[in-house]
Structures are given as C-alpha cells and as structure tokens.
Amino acid sequence: MSFPRIYHYSIDEEGGVWHEGALVDEPAVLSLFFKNIKPTNDGRFVAFCQGETCYFKAADTALVIQEVEILKKKKMIEAITLFFQGSVSEKLDPSTLFVGPKNVFYCRVRGGTMTARFNRKSYLELAREIRQDKKNGSFFLEVKGQKQVIR
C-alpha cells in the first residue's frame, strides 16, 4: 500500500519558492507548480503534481508577476501578457488592476479566482504606461482604446 506524498513549500513576497530552506529554481518544477496552483479553504495554496500533493504558504500571494510584455500597435496598447515563475503566462485583464496595502500593485488572474502581485520589475514595466486623468486625478491604463481606472 502506498501513501500519497505531501510536501510543504513557502512563497516569498517576490515569488521565490522555498522548500526546507532551499530556493526551488528548476524551471520545469516551477512551471508544474504555477500551472496547477489553486487556493485552499484554509488560506494556503495547493498544486497536485505527478501524484504528489504540494502545499504552499505565501507571504502575500501565491502568484507574483515576474515581468510583463506589452504589445503595441501604432503606440496603442493591444494586449499585456503577465509572466509568472516557470514561464507560466496569461493575458492581463486591465479592469482587475488595483493598488493594495503599502502601495503594492495587484490584479486578478485565472478568470478572477486568484490575486497576483506585481514584483518591482514588472510594476515598473507597467507603470510606464499608466497615465493620470487631469480632470479628476485618477490613474488609468488604456488598452485597446479603453481607459481602465486603477482602484
């Protein structure tokens, strides 16, 4: 009789994954984790990978955006792709952008089911495209000609 193997990891504020004091930096492992990770009811996250159960405790969020790719046509933003650990990516829904505690930038991902944090590098990449409305002082990002106010 075999028992399922259970592992425990932590994720730091920059998205680094740690196991027993060592940084996990194998791209294939990180890709498996971040393609499969989901929130649990107790505030942790879990990923089922090759028959193993992997639990994660995050310092802030499980998903930390490592970089962004901004696709422009004629100086207009057409799409923004978010990249996570393990080269996992998805398109940004600009309507989900918000500023959280300590002025950290976040968005909703995975169809709105999870929150992702922008690391410093990805924030600075995106911040170049943020504008301020001179009438009301709000900040916005314009994608495909649509202004999305940042909450």
PDB file of C-alpha atoms in Angstrom, residues 13-14 60 97-107 116-124 126-127 130 139 150-151:
ATOM      1  CA  GLU A  13       6.897  38.291  -1.479  1.00  0.00           C
ATOM      2  CA  GLU A  14       8.982  38.268  -4.670  1.00  0.00           C
ATOM      3  CA  ASP A  60       1.412  37.617   0.358  1.00  0.00           C
ATOM      4  CA  LEU A  97      -5.802  46.230 -11.530  1.00  0.00           C
ATOM      5  CA  PHE A  98      -5.706  47.704  -8.033  1.00  0.00           C
ATOM      6  CA  VAL A  99      -3.313  49.176  -5.503  1.00  0.00           C
ATOM      7  CA  GLY A 100      -3.176  47.284  -2.227  1.00  0.00           C
ATOM      8  CA  PRO A 101      -1.541  47.798   1.160  1.00  0.00           C
ATOM      9  CA  LYS A 102       1.867  49.504   1.139  1.00  0.00           C
ATOM     10  CA  ASN A 103       1.110  50.791  -2.393  1.00  0.00           C
ATOM     11  CA  VAL A 104       1.744  47.360  -3.918  1.00  0.00           C
ATOM     12  CA  PHE A 105       0.214  46.763  -7.341  1.00  0.00           C
ATOM     13  CA  TYR A 106      -2.083  43.745  -7.842  1.00  0.00           C
ATOM     14  CA  CYS A 107      -4.531  42.279 -10.334  1.00  0.00           C
ATOM     15  CA  ALA A 116      -1.441  38.252  -8.315  1.00  0.00           C
ATOM     16  CA  ARG A 117       1.161  40.682  -7.029  1.00  0.00           C
ATOM     17  CA  PHE A 118       3.469  42.650  -9.318  1.00  0.00           C
ATOM     18  CA  ASN A 119       7.108  42.460  -8.275  1.00  0.00           C
ATOM     19  CA  ARG A 120       9.186  45.624  -8.547  1.00  0.00           C
ATOM     20  CA  LYS A 121      10.436  44.888 -12.084  1.00  0.00           C
ATOM     21  CA  SER A 122       7.003  44.080 -13.511  1.00  0.00           C
ATOM     22  CA  TYR A 123       5.433  47.047 -11.730  1.00  0.00           C
ATOM     23  CA  LEU A 124       7.990  49.437 -13.219  1.00  0.00           C
ATOM     24  CA  LEU A 126       3.688  48.535 -16.417  1.00  0.00           C
ATOM     25  CA  ALA A 127       3.960  51.897 -14.615  1.00  0.00           C
ATOM     26  CA  ILE A 130      -0.068  54.414 -16.577  1.00  0.00           C
ATOM     27  CA  PHE A 139      -4.793  56.910 -12.617  1.00  0.00           C
ATOM     28  CA  ILE A 150      -6.883  51.677 -11.323  1.00  0.00           C
ATOM     29  CA  ARG A 151      -8.629  51.226  -7.983  1.00  0.00           C
TER      30      ARG A 151
END
